[in-house]
């Protein structure tokens, strides 16, 4: 994922570039439209970019820790699985507003379902799983 700073730097470089040949009206309109779209994408993803990145890092590190712990016998699946599911639910939940702003309705529906299923299974395992 590109950061806001790198996207702004790319936009600045593209706007300062000298064309190799004379630019037609169609090419100029296309270049301006691409620059406007890049600025719009930066503005849309800015509020949730850092939390999404942090949630992704936490999710990946928790999954790796859990897999290693389960492989070497240091952890139990009943303890590690709910937290793995909660981290996955957080990642999919933080992607919902981004998909919604981009107009990807099918992705929004899939992310909502994935988030709900992960959180419900995790809570079910935490609260009901230990009562056997």
Coordinates of C-alpha atoms in Angstrom, one line a residue:
X1 CA 0.0 0.0 0.0
X2 CA 1.3 3.4 -0.9
X3 CA 1.7 6.0 1.8
X4 CA 0.3 9.5 1.5
X5 CA 3.7 11.0 1.2
X6 CA 4.9 8.7 -1.6
X7 CA 1.6 9.3 -3.5
X8 CA 2.0 13.1 -3.2
X9 CA 5.6 12.8 -4.4
X10 CA 4.6 10.7 -7.4
X11 CA 1.8 13.3 -8.2
X12 CA 4.4 16.1 -8.0
X13 CA 6.9 14.3 -10.2
X14 CA 4.2 13.6 -12.8
X15 CA 3.0 17.2 -12.9
X16 CA 6.6 18.5 -13.3
X17 CA 7.6 16.1 -16.1
X18 CA 8.2 17.6 -19.5
X19 CA 6.4 15.8 -22.3
X20 CA 8.6 14.1 -25.0
X21 CA 6.2 15.2 -27.7
X22 CA 3.5 17.8 -28.0
X23 CA 0.6 16.7 -25.9
X24 CA -2.8 16.5 -27.5
X25 CA -5.9 17.6 -25.8
X26 CA -7.0 14.0 -25.2
X27 CA -3.7 13.1 -23.6
X28 CA -3.8 16.2 -21.4
X29 CA -7.3 15.5 -20.2
X30 CA -6.3 11.9 -19.5
X31 CA -3.3 13.0 -17.5
X32 CA -5.3 15.5 -15.5
X33 CA -8.0 13.0 -14.8
X34 CA -5.4 10.5 -13.5
X35 CA -3.9 13.2 -11.2
X36 CA -7.3 14.1 -9.8
X37 CA -8.1 10.4 -9.2
X38 CA -4.8 9.9 -7.4
X39 CA -5.5 12.9 -5.2
X40 CA -9.0 11.5 -4.5
X41 CA -7.6 8.1 -3.6
X42 CA -5.1 9.6 -1.1
X43 CA -7.8 11.6 0.5
X44 CA -10.2 8.7 0.8
X45 CA -7.7 6.3 2.4
X46 CA -5.9 8.7 4.7
X47 CA -8.1 8.4 7.8
X48 CA -7.9 4.6 8.0
X49 CA -4.5 3.9 6.4
X50 CA -2.5 3.7 9.7
X51 CA -5.1 1.7 11.7
X52 CA -5.4 -0.8 8.7
X53 CA -1.6 -1.2 8.5
X54 CA -1.3 -1.7 12.3
X55 CA -4.2 -4.2 12.3
X56 CA -2.6 -6.1 9.4
X57 CA 0.7 -6.3 11.2
X58 CA -0.9 -7.4 14.4
X59 CA -2.9 -10.1 12.5
X60 CA 0.1 -11.5 10.7
X61 CA 2.3 -11.5 13.8
X62 CA -0.4 -13.2 15.9
X63 CA -1.0 -15.8 13.2
X64 CA 2.7 -16.6 12.9
X65 CA 3.1 -16.7 16.7
X66 CA 0.1 -19.0 17.0
X67 CA 1.3 -21.3 14.2
X68 CA 4.7 -21.6 15.8
X69 CA 3.3 -22.1 19.2
X70 CA 0.9 -24.9 18.0
X71 CA 3.7 -26.5 16.0
X72 CA 6.0 -26.8 19.0
X73 CA 3.2 -27.5 21.5
X74 CA 3.5 -24.3 23.5
X75 CA -0.2 -23.2 23.1
X76 CA -3.7 -24.6 22.9
X77 CA -6.0 -24.1 20.0
X78 CA -8.9 -23.1 22.3
X79 CA -6.9 -20.1 23.5
X80 CA -5.1 -19.0 20.3
X81 CA -7.9 -19.5 17.8
X82 CA -10.2 -16.9 19.2
X83 CA -7.5 -14.2 19.1
X84 CA -6.6 -15.2 15.6
X85 CA -10.2 -14.8 14.6
X86 CA -10.6 -11.5 16.3
X87 CA -7.5 -10.1 14.6
X88 CA -8.8 -11.3 11.2
X89 CA -12.2 -9.7 12.0
X90 CA -10.6 -6.4 12.8
X91 CA -8.7 -6.4 9.6
X92 CA -11.8 -7.1 7.5
X93 CA -13.8 -4.6 9.6
X94 CA -11.3 -1.8 8.9
X95 CA -11.6 -2.5 5.2
X96 CA -15.3 -2.0 5.0
X97 CA -15.3 1.9 4.9
X98 CA -12.6 1.9 2.2
X99 CA -14.5 -0.6 0.0
X100 CA -17.7 1.5 0.6
X101 CA -16.0 4.7 -0.5
X102 CA -14.7 3.1 -3.6
X103 CA -18.2 1.8 -4.5
X104 CA -17.3 -1.9 -4.3
X105 CA -20.6 -3.1 -2.8
X106 CA -19.9 -6.8 -3.3
X107 CA -16.6 -6.4 -1.4
X108 CA -18.4 -4.5 1.4
X109 CA -20.9 -7.4 1.7
X110 CA -18.1 -10.0 1.8
X111 CA -16.1 -7.9 4.4
X112 CA -19.1 -7.5 6.6
X113 CA -19.9 -11.2 6.5
X114 CA -16.3 -12.1 7.2
X115 CA -16.0 -9.7 10.1
X116 CA -19.2 -10.9 11.7
X117 CA -18.4 -14.6 11.3
X118 CA -14.9 -14.2 12.7
X119 CA -16.1 -12.1 15.7
X120 CA -19.0 -14.4 16.4
X121 CA -16.9 -17.6 16.2
X122 CA -14.2 -16.1 18.4
X123 CA -16.7 -15.0 21.1
X124 CA -18.4 -18.4 20.9
X125 CA -15.1 -20.2 21.4
X126 CA -14.1 -17.9 24.2
X127 CA -17.4 -18.0 26.2
X128 CA -18.9 -21.4 25.2
X129 CA -15.8 -23.4 24.3
X130 CA -14.5 -23.7 27.8
X131 CA -17.7 -25.0 29.3
X132 CA -17.3 -28.6 28.2

